Each structure stands twice: as structure tokens, then as C-alpha cells.
Amino acid sequence: PAEISLGAFPAKPSVTVQTIRGESYRDQNTWREPDRVRLHEETQRLGPAPFAFDFPPCSITALTFRRSR
């Protein structure tokens, strides 16, 4: 897992996680399976700082933190 520290940023207690991925690094979208590689979105609660996050292999991931004040 990656260790993430936000420093002095006053984050809300959750993070939005958007990941583009498939089940395998060899997956690709086709006419028959147009959503084999797709966007997955979820909200996760933040643990104590710094917190750990497991990035899925062979993916593109965006973590969106929102300011609490």
C-alpha cells in the first residue's frame, strides 16, 4: 500500500476514489464487451493520517479530497 499524507490540508473524513481498470492487465474493450475496462467510483472513509491506500495494479486512479471548512 501507498502511504498518503495530506500535510496541513483539512480534509473531510472521506475520499472519492475513481479508478479505470479491468480484471486483468490484458483486458481491452471490444464491440462484444464494451465495458471490460471501465470507470469504477466509490467513497472510502479516511483513517488516521497518514493513511494507506492500495492502488489496483495496471490502473489509473484519482483520489479526490474535499476541504472540511
PDB file of C-alpha atoms in Angstrom, residues 4-67:
ATOM      1  CA  ILE A   4      -0.549   9.220   1.801  1.00  0.00           C
ATOM      2  CA  SER A   5      -0.096  12.319   3.933  1.00  0.00           C
ATOM      3  CA  LEU A   6      -2.111  15.470   3.295  1.00  0.00           C
ATOM      4  CA  GLY A   7       0.044  17.690   5.489  1.00  0.00           C
ATOM      5  CA  ALA A   8      -1.990  20.599   6.866  1.00  0.00           C
ATOM      6  CA  PHE A   9      -4.879  20.122   4.388  1.00  0.00           C
ATOM      7  CA  PRO A  10      -8.131  19.940   6.437  1.00  0.00           C
ATOM      8  CA  ALA A  11      -9.799  17.018   4.605  1.00  0.00           C
ATOM      9  CA  LYS A  12     -13.313  15.740   5.181  1.00  0.00           C
ATOM     10  CA  PRO A  13     -13.346  12.205   6.650  1.00  0.00           C
ATOM     11  CA  SER A  14     -13.941  10.538   3.271  1.00  0.00           C
ATOM     12  CA  VAL A  15     -12.277  10.419  -0.134  1.00  0.00           C
ATOM     13  CA  THR A  16     -13.788   9.815  -3.587  1.00  0.00           C
ATOM     14  CA  VAL A  17     -11.866   7.112  -5.476  1.00  0.00           C
ATOM     15  CA  GLN A  18     -12.177   6.884  -9.270  1.00  0.00           C
ATOM     16  CA  THR A  19     -10.313   4.033 -10.956  1.00  0.00           C
ATOM     17  CA  ILE A  20     -10.127   2.961 -14.596  1.00  0.00           C
ATOM     18  CA  ARG A  21      -9.367  -0.749 -14.668  1.00  0.00           C
ATOM     19  CA  GLY A  22     -10.249  -4.219 -15.890  1.00  0.00           C
ATOM     20  CA  GLU A  23      -9.900  -7.604 -14.247  1.00  0.00           C
ATOM     21  CA  SER A  24      -6.552  -8.284 -15.954  1.00  0.00           C
ATOM     22  CA  TYR A  25      -3.788  -6.155 -17.443  1.00  0.00           C
ATOM     23  CA  ARG A  26      -4.594  -7.839 -20.765  1.00  0.00           C
ATOM     24  CA  ASP A  27      -8.254  -6.707 -20.783  1.00  0.00           C
ATOM     25  CA  GLN A  28      -9.484  -4.469 -23.554  1.00  0.00           C
ATOM     26  CA  ASN A  29     -12.849  -3.149 -24.644  1.00  0.00           C
ATOM     27  CA  THR A  30     -14.385  -4.743 -27.726  1.00  0.00           C
ATOM     28  CA  TRP A  31     -17.687  -4.434 -29.566  1.00  0.00           C
ATOM     29  CA  ARG A  32     -18.907  -7.517 -27.667  1.00  0.00           C
ATOM     30  CA  GLU A  33     -17.575  -6.350 -24.296  1.00  0.00           C
ATOM     31  CA  PRO A  34     -17.528  -2.539 -24.396  1.00  0.00           C
ATOM     32  CA  ASP A  35     -17.221  -2.188 -20.595  1.00  0.00           C
ATOM     33  CA  ARG A  36     -14.440  -4.682 -19.916  1.00  0.00           C
ATOM     34  CA  VAL A  37     -12.163  -1.791 -18.905  1.00  0.00           C
ATOM     35  CA  ARG A  38     -14.264   0.890 -17.252  1.00  0.00           C
ATOM     36  CA  LEU A  39     -14.516   3.549 -14.581  1.00  0.00           C
ATOM     37  CA  HIS A  40     -15.205   2.376 -11.019  1.00  0.00           C
ATOM     38  CA  GLU A  41     -16.174   5.007  -8.451  1.00  0.00           C
ATOM     39  CA  GLU A  42     -16.538   4.676  -4.700  1.00  0.00           C
ATOM     40  CA  THR A  43     -16.281   6.666  -1.492  1.00  0.00           C
ATOM     41  CA  GLN A  44     -13.982   5.476   1.283  1.00  0.00           C
ATOM     42  CA  ARG A  45     -13.601   6.661   4.847  1.00  0.00           C
ATOM     43  CA  LEU A  46     -10.215   8.052   5.739  1.00  0.00           C
ATOM     44  CA  GLY A  47      -8.212   6.510   8.538  1.00  0.00           C
ATOM     45  CA  PRO A  48      -5.791   8.391  10.755  1.00  0.00           C
ATOM     46  CA  ALA A  49      -3.149  10.431   8.940  1.00  0.00           C
ATOM     47  CA  PRO A  50      -1.061   9.340   7.182  1.00  0.00           C
ATOM     48  CA  PHE A  51      -3.350   6.696   5.723  1.00  0.00           C
ATOM     49  CA  ALA A  52      -2.588   3.723   3.488  1.00  0.00           C
ATOM     50  CA  PHE A  53      -4.193   3.095   0.093  1.00  0.00           C
ATOM     51  CA  ASP A  54      -3.878   0.011  -2.120  1.00  0.00           C
ATOM     52  CA  PHE A  55      -3.771   1.117  -5.749  1.00  0.00           C
ATOM     53  CA  PRO A  56      -5.095  -1.612  -8.058  1.00  0.00           C
ATOM     54  CA  PRO A  57      -2.420  -2.959 -10.398  1.00  0.00           C
ATOM     55  CA  CYS A  58      -2.451  -1.750 -14.017  1.00  0.00           C
ATOM     56  CA  SER A  59      -4.946   1.025 -13.336  1.00  0.00           C
ATOM     57  CA  ILE A  60      -5.337   4.777 -13.349  1.00  0.00           C
ATOM     58  CA  THR A  61      -6.638   6.100 -10.028  1.00  0.00           C
ATOM     59  CA  ALA A  62      -7.735   9.562  -8.913  1.00  0.00           C
ATOM     60  CA  LEU A  63      -8.275  10.351  -5.241  1.00  0.00           C
ATOM     61  CA  THR A  64     -10.410  13.453  -4.583  1.00  0.00           C
ATOM     62  CA  PHE A  65     -10.163  15.015  -1.137  1.00  0.00           C
ATOM     63  CA  ARG A  66     -12.612  17.696  -0.088  1.00  0.00           C
ATOM     64  CA  ARG A  67     -11.850  20.527   2.322  1.00  0.00           C
TER      65      ARG A  67
END
